[in-house]
Amino acid sequence: MSNKTITLTDTLYNYLLEHSLREPELYRRLREETAALPEAIMQIAPEQGQFMHLLARLIGATRIIEVGTFTGYSALWLASALPEHGRLLALDISEEWTTIARRYWEEAGLAGRIELRLGDASESLAALCAERTLSPCDLAFIDADKCAYEHYYECCLRLLRPGGLVIIDNVLWDGKVADPRVNDDDTRALRRFNRRLLEDERVELSMLPVADGITLAMKR
Ligand code: CA
């Protein structure tokens, strides 16, 4: 099929940022602090954060669940899209990373809207589904262990209201999903996940070449 997607050179990417990114100074500071960590690659791109913020605003999200919080950059963008009474439930396994996150959430005045649950995200999600005490969510952002994406997705879909949105990160996985020479566990898991989503009649679907690839799945 002919490819109509523009090639994003560094020059063009910088143009895109210069002409659309409205990243608050505090967010930029967190991004820079995170960039110095060995796991810096796990940080989402700023334009992706802003895009997810817009999506949350578009659907009028008041309840968001985030699977994989890391140092809290995506949660800043998402929680700032919530109204005062809105809540973001953040799931992550790392005390170290989320200590950084909490510091910035406090400074941004968003700590009151964010509840952090530390632990294995698969277990936290399974518990949330079993509890049935959580109000239906409007939006879920999945960005943790790639081998557990299918499980996260199934749980999130159950926790979402009809019309709710799941955003899944890293679906293009640095191009490895389309490279038959690459067959590590994460790549194979993402391939299987992408294939399953295509066939999933429970959702409306769009895969976008934003950053490392994101899929939007709206629960029918
Ligand atoms: Ca990611």
mmCIF file of C-alpha atoms and ligand atoms in Angstrom:
data_model
loop_
_atom_site.group_PDB
_atom_site.id
_atom_site.type_symbol
_atom_site.label_atom_id
_atom_site.label_comp_id
_atom_site.label_asym_id
_atom_site.label_seq_id
_atom_site.Cartn_x
_atom_site.Cartn_y
_atom_site.Cartn_z
ATOM 1 C CA MET A 1 0.000 0.000 0.000
ATOM 2 C CA SER A 2 1.331 3.473 -0.723
ATOM 3 C CA ASN A 3 2.592 5.202 2.391
ATOM 4 C CA LYS A 4 1.042 8.611 2.931
ATOM 5 C CA THR A 5 2.633 9.197 6.327
ATOM 6 C CA ILE A 6 5.193 11.964 6.282
ATOM 7 C CA THR A 7 8.779 11.044 7.166
ATOM 8 C CA LEU A 8 9.616 12.785 10.394
ATOM 9 C CA THR A 9 13.190 14.028 10.102
ATOM 10 C CA ASP A 10 14.709 15.651 13.196
ATOM 11 C CA THR A 11 14.250 19.039 11.556
ATOM 12 C CA LEU A 12 10.577 18.407 10.943
ATOM 13 C CA TYR A 13 10.111 16.902 14.397
ATOM 14 C CA ASN A 14 11.588 20.036 15.959
ATOM 15 C CA TYR A 15 9.293 22.151 13.818
ATOM 16 C CA LEU A 16 6.335 20.120 15.086
ATOM 17 C CA LEU A 17 7.395 20.712 18.692
ATOM 18 C CA GLU A 18 8.097 24.395 18.141
ATOM 19 C CA HIS A 19 4.669 24.893 16.607
ATOM 20 C CA SER A 20 2.469 22.817 18.866
ATOM 21 C CA LEU A 21 4.054 21.858 22.169
ATOM 22 C CA ARG A 22 2.784 23.742 25.204
ATOM 23 C CA GLU A 23 4.749 21.936 27.853
ATOM 24 C CA PRO A 24 4.702 23.628 31.257
ATOM 25 C CA GLU A 25 8.129 24.412 32.697
ATOM 26 C CA LEU A 26 7.624 21.977 35.573
ATOM 27 C CA TYR A 27 6.879 19.125 33.165
ATOM 28 C CA ARG A 28 10.045 19.972 31.251
ATOM 29 C CA ARG A 29 12.067 19.829 34.453
ATOM 30 C CA LEU A 30 10.698 16.363 35.227
ATOM 31 C CA ARG A 31 11.477 15.256 31.679
ATOM 32 C CA GLU A 32 15.043 16.503 32.035
ATOM 33 C CA GLU A 33 15.515 14.860 35.434
ATOM 34 C CA THR A 34 14.174 11.582 34.007
ATOM 35 C CA ALA A 35 16.424 11.843 30.946
ATOM 36 C CA ALA A 36 19.410 11.424 33.263
ATOM 37 C CA LEU A 37 18.189 8.022 34.534
ATOM 38 C CA PRO A 38 19.459 4.756 32.988
ATOM 39 C CA GLU A 39 15.826 3.904 32.140
ATOM 40 C CA ALA A 40 15.265 7.252 30.391
ATOM 41 C CA ILE A 41 14.032 5.511 27.246
ATOM 42 C CA MET A 42 10.839 4.599 29.134
ATOM 43 C CA GLN A 43 9.789 8.226 29.236
ATOM 44 C CA ILE A 44 6.987 9.151 26.843
ATOM 45 C CA ALA A 45 7.502 11.978 24.357
ATOM 46 C CA PRO A 46 6.166 15.417 25.320
ATOM 47 C CA GLU A 47 3.903 15.718 22.272
ATOM 48 C CA GLN A 48 2.404 12.355 23.207
ATOM 49 C CA GLY A 49 1.694 13.625 26.705
ATOM 50 C CA GLN A 50 -0.020 16.675 25.304
ATOM 51 C CA PHE A 51 -1.989 14.510 22.864
ATOM 52 C CA MET A 52 -3.226 12.228 25.643
ATOM 53 C CA HIS A 53 -4.164 15.312 27.676
ATOM 54 C CA LEU A 54 -6.261 16.482 24.739
ATOM 55 C CA LEU A 55 -7.912 13.064 24.390
ATOM 56 C CA ALA A 56 -8.789 13.049 28.088
ATOM 57 C CA ARG A 57 -10.322 16.516 27.705
ATOM 58 C CA LEU A 58 -12.201 15.470 24.563
ATOM 59 C CA ILE A 59 -13.973 12.605 26.278
ATOM 60 C CA GLY A 60 -14.482 14.606 29.467
ATOM 61 C CA ALA A 61 -12.560 12.060 31.520
ATOM 62 C CA THR A 62 -13.032 12.178 35.267
ATOM 63 C CA ARG A 63 -11.562 8.768 36.062
ATOM 64 C CA ILE A 64 -8.310 7.579 34.589
ATOM 65 C CA ILE A 65 -6.241 4.505 35.234
ATOM 66 C CA GLU A 66 -2.556 4.429 34.339
ATOM 67 C CA VAL A 67 -0.711 1.136 34.061
ATOM 68 C CA GLY A 68 2.995 1.941 34.343
ATOM 69 C CA THR A 69 3.706 5.352 35.827
ATOM 70 C CA PHE A 70 7.514 5.484 35.861
ATOM 71 C CA THR A 71 8.578 8.985 37.017
ATOM 72 C CA GLY A 72 5.101 10.423 36.596
ATOM 73 C CA TYR A 73 5.408 12.487 33.418
ATOM 74 C CA SER A 74 2.381 10.979 31.617
ATOM 75 C CA ALA A 75 0.368 11.236 34.849
ATOM 76 C CA LEU A 76 1.073 14.994 34.961
ATOM 77 C CA TRP A 77 -0.429 15.438 31.506
ATOM 78 C CA LEU A 78 -3.380 13.134 32.218
ATOM 79 C CA ALA A 79 -4.214 14.315 35.730
ATOM 80 C CA SER A 80 -4.060 17.960 34.619
ATOM 81 C CA ALA A 81 -6.846 17.150 32.133
ATOM 82 C CA LEU A 82 -9.137 16.099 34.989
ATOM 83 C CA PRO A 83 -11.626 18.345 36.730
ATOM 84 C CA GLU A 84 -11.006 19.123 40.415
ATOM 85 C CA HIS A 85 -13.022 16.088 41.567
ATOM 86 C CA GLY A 86 -11.403 13.780 38.984
ATOM 87 C CA ARG A 87 -9.096 10.948 39.936
ATOM 88 C CA LEU A 88 -6.168 9.202 38.318
ATOM 89 C CA LEU A 89 -5.217 5.795 39.668
ATOM 90 C CA ALA A 90 -1.535 5.193 38.954
ATOM 91 C CA LEU A 91 -0.095 1.675 39.056
ATOM 92 C CA ASP A 92 3.636 1.045 39.207
ATOM 93 C CA ILE A 93 6.053 -1.375 40.783
ATOM 94 C CA SER A 94 8.903 1.001 41.558
ATOM 95 C CA GLU A 95 9.169 2.976 44.779
ATOM 96 C CA GLU A 96 12.268 4.699 43.452
ATOM 97 C CA TRP A 97 10.696 6.024 40.234
ATOM 98 C CA THR A 98 7.395 7.003 41.813
ATOM 99 C CA THR A 99 9.183 8.937 44.557
ATOM 100 C CA ILE A 100 10.321 11.265 41.791
ATOM 101 C CA ALA A 101 6.763 11.259 40.405
ATOM 102 C CA ARG A 102 5.208 12.250 43.742
ATOM 103 C CA ARG A 103 7.590 15.171 44.112
ATOM 104 C CA TYR A 104 6.445 16.663 40.818
ATOM 105 C CA TRP A 105 2.761 15.852 41.368
ATOM 106 C CA GLU A 106 2.963 17.767 44.643
ATOM 107 C CA GLU A 107 4.644 20.729 43.028
ATOM 108 C CA ALA A 108 2.073 20.759 40.211
ATOM 109 C CA GLY A 109 -0.765 20.770 42.747
ATOM 110 C CA LEU A 110 -2.039 17.488 41.287
ATOM 111 C CA ALA A 111 -1.154 15.109 44.128
ATOM 112 C CA GLY A 112 -4.719 15.272 45.443
ATOM 113 C CA ARG A 113 -6.071 13.911 42.161
ATOM 114 C CA ILE A 114 -3.621 11.025 41.879
ATOM 115 C CA GLU A 115 -3.748 7.795 43.847
ATOM 116 C CA LEU A 116 -0.639 5.653 43.504
ATOM 117 C CA ARG A 117 -0.776 1.908 44.030
ATOM 118 C CA LEU A 118 2.637 0.294 44.271
ATOM 119 C CA GLY A 119 2.998 -3.326 43.255
ATOM 120 C CA ASP A 120 2.743 -5.644 40.287
ATOM 121 C CA ALA A 121 0.293 -3.958 37.897
ATOM 122 C CA SER A 122 -1.217 -7.274 36.775
ATOM 123 C CA GLU A 123 -2.091 -8.115 40.356
ATOM 124 C CA SER A 124 -3.350 -4.616 41.142
ATOM 125 C CA LEU A 125 -5.612 -4.700 38.079
ATOM 126 C CA ALA A 126 -6.902 -8.182 38.835
ATOM 127 C CA ALA A 127 -7.724 -7.007 42.357
ATOM 128 C CA LEU A 128 -9.528 -3.920 41.030
ATOM 129 C CA CYS A 129 -11.626 -6.070 38.700
ATOM 130 C CA ALA A 130 -12.479 -8.471 41.511
ATOM 131 C CA GLU A 131 -13.300 -5.717 44.027
ATOM 132 C CA ARG A 132 -15.887 -4.107 41.763
ATOM 133 C CA THR A 133 -15.760 -1.042 44.011
ATOM 134 C CA LEU A 134 -14.100 1.225 41.474
ATOM 135 C CA SER A 135 -16.429 3.552 39.552
ATOM 136 C CA PRO A 136 -16.252 2.903 35.807
ATOM 137 C CA CYS A 137 -13.197 4.579 34.246
ATOM 138 C CA ASP A 138 -13.215 6.870 31.234
ATOM 139 C CA LEU A 139 -9.655 6.358 30.096
ATOM 140 C CA ALA A 140 -6.844 3.843 30.605
ATOM 141 C CA PHE A 141 -3.220 4.303 29.590
ATOM 142 C CA ILE A 142 -1.199 1.095 29.252
ATOM 143 C CA ASP A 143 2.589 1.393 29.310
ATOM 144 C CA ALA A 144 4.152 -1.256 31.560
ATOM 145 C CA ASP A 145 5.450 -4.832 31.010
ATOM 146 C CA LYS A 146 4.948 -5.621 27.309
ATOM 147 C CA CYS A 147 4.443 -9.345 27.975
ATOM 148 C CA ALA A 148 1.494 -8.479 30.215
ATOM 149 C CA TYR A 149 -0.258 -6.118 27.785
ATOM 150 C CA GLU A 150 -3.025 -8.614 26.977
ATOM 151 C CA HIS A 151 -3.853 -9.028 30.632
ATOM 152 C CA TYR A 152 -3.736 -5.278 31.333
ATOM 153 C CA TYR A 153 -5.954 -4.653 28.347
ATOM 154 C CA GLU A 154 -8.585 -7.210 29.374
ATOM 155 C CA CYS A 155 -8.729 -5.781 32.893
ATOM 156 C CA CYS A 156 -8.839 -2.167 31.678
ATOM 157 C CA LEU A 157 -11.622 -2.962 29.239
ATOM 158 C CA ARG A 158 -13.666 -4.346 32.102
ATOM 159 C CA LEU A 159 -13.002 -1.242 34.195
ATOM 160 C CA LEU A 160 -14.000 1.174 31.407
ATOM 161 C CA ARG A 161 -17.429 2.579 30.675
ATOM 162 C CA PRO A 162 -18.810 2.104 27.140
ATOM 163 C CA GLY A 163 -17.285 4.923 25.092
ATOM 164 C CA GLY A 164 -14.214 4.844 27.325
ATOM 165 C CA LEU A 165 -10.777 4.892 25.751
ATOM 166 C CA VAL A 166 -7.733 2.668 26.138
ATOM 167 C CA ILE A 167 -4.427 4.176 24.973
ATOM 168 C CA ILE A 168 -1.681 1.599 24.489
ATOM 169 C CA ASP A 169 1.942 2.688 24.226
ATOM 170 C CA ASN A 170 4.879 1.299 22.236
ATOM 171 C CA VAL A 171 2.788 -0.688 19.776
ATOM 172 C CA LEU A 172 5.346 -0.163 16.978
ATOM 173 C CA TRP A 173 8.223 -1.058 19.329
ATOM 174 C CA ASP A 174 11.006 0.736 17.475
ATOM 175 C CA GLY A 175 9.890 -1.024 14.287
ATOM 176 C CA LYS A 176 10.693 -4.471 15.675
ATOM 177 C CA VAL A 177 7.082 -5.693 15.414
ATOM 178 C CA ALA A 178 7.465 -5.600 11.607
ATOM 179 C CA ASP A 179 10.969 -7.095 11.500
ATOM 180 C CA PRO A 180 10.759 -10.901 11.215
ATOM 181 C CA ARG A 181 14.397 -11.220 12.356
ATOM 182 C CA VAL A 182 13.474 -9.982 15.824
ATOM 183 C CA ASN A 183 11.832 -12.572 18.031
ATOM 184 C CA ASP A 184 12.456 -11.654 21.658
ATOM 185 C CA ASP A 185 9.632 -12.081 24.168
ATOM 186 C CA ASP A 186 8.532 -8.439 24.246
ATOM 187 C CA THR A 187 8.419 -8.124 20.466
ATOM 188 C CA ARG A 188 6.449 -11.347 20.071
ATOM 189 C CA ALA A 189 4.057 -10.303 22.832
ATOM 190 C CA LEU A 190 3.429 -6.954 21.124
ATOM 191 C CA ARG A 191 2.860 -8.649 17.746
ATOM 192 C CA ARG A 192 0.343 -11.009 19.298
ATOM 193 C CA PHE A 193 -1.325 -8.147 21.131
ATOM 194 C CA ASN A 194 -1.611 -5.960 18.014
ATOM 195 C CA ARG A 195 -3.090 -8.868 16.056
ATOM 196 C CA ARG A 196 -5.613 -9.611 18.783
ATOM 197 C CA LEU A 197 -6.738 -6.000 18.943
ATOM 198 C CA LEU A 198 -7.337 -5.909 15.204
ATOM 199 C CA GLU A 199 -9.764 -8.791 15.635
ATOM 200 C CA ASP A 200 -11.380 -7.460 18.813
ATOM 201 C CA GLU A 201 -14.956 -6.507 17.951
ATOM 202 C CA ARG A 202 -15.501 -4.963 21.383
ATOM 203 C CA VAL A 203 -13.579 -1.822 20.433
ATOM 204 C CA GLU A 204 -13.206 0.871 17.766
ATOM 205 C CA LEU A 205 -9.564 1.006 16.783
ATOM 206 C CA SER A 206 -6.835 3.288 15.491
ATOM 207 C CA MET A 207 -3.059 2.763 15.528
ATOM 208 C CA LEU A 208 -1.058 5.959 15.183
ATOM 209 C CA PRO A 209 2.623 6.571 14.387
ATOM 210 C CA VAL A 210 2.996 8.939 17.343
ATOM 211 C CA ALA A 211 6.338 8.532 19.126
ATOM 212 C CA ASP A 212 6.866 4.726 19.413
ATOM 213 C CA GLY A 213 3.363 3.999 18.126
ATOM 214 C CA ILE A 214 0.163 4.244 20.095
ATOM 215 C CA THR A 215 -3.134 2.438 19.675
ATOM 216 C CA LEU A 216 -6.426 3.995 20.610
ATOM 217 C CA ALA A 217 -9.195 1.518 21.409
ATOM 218 C CA MET A 218 -12.634 2.819 22.314
ATOM 219 C CA LYS A 219 -14.905 0.423 24.149
ATOM 220 C CA ARG A 220 -18.164 -0.060 22.278
HETATM 221 CA CA CA B 1 6.365 3.504 26.827
#
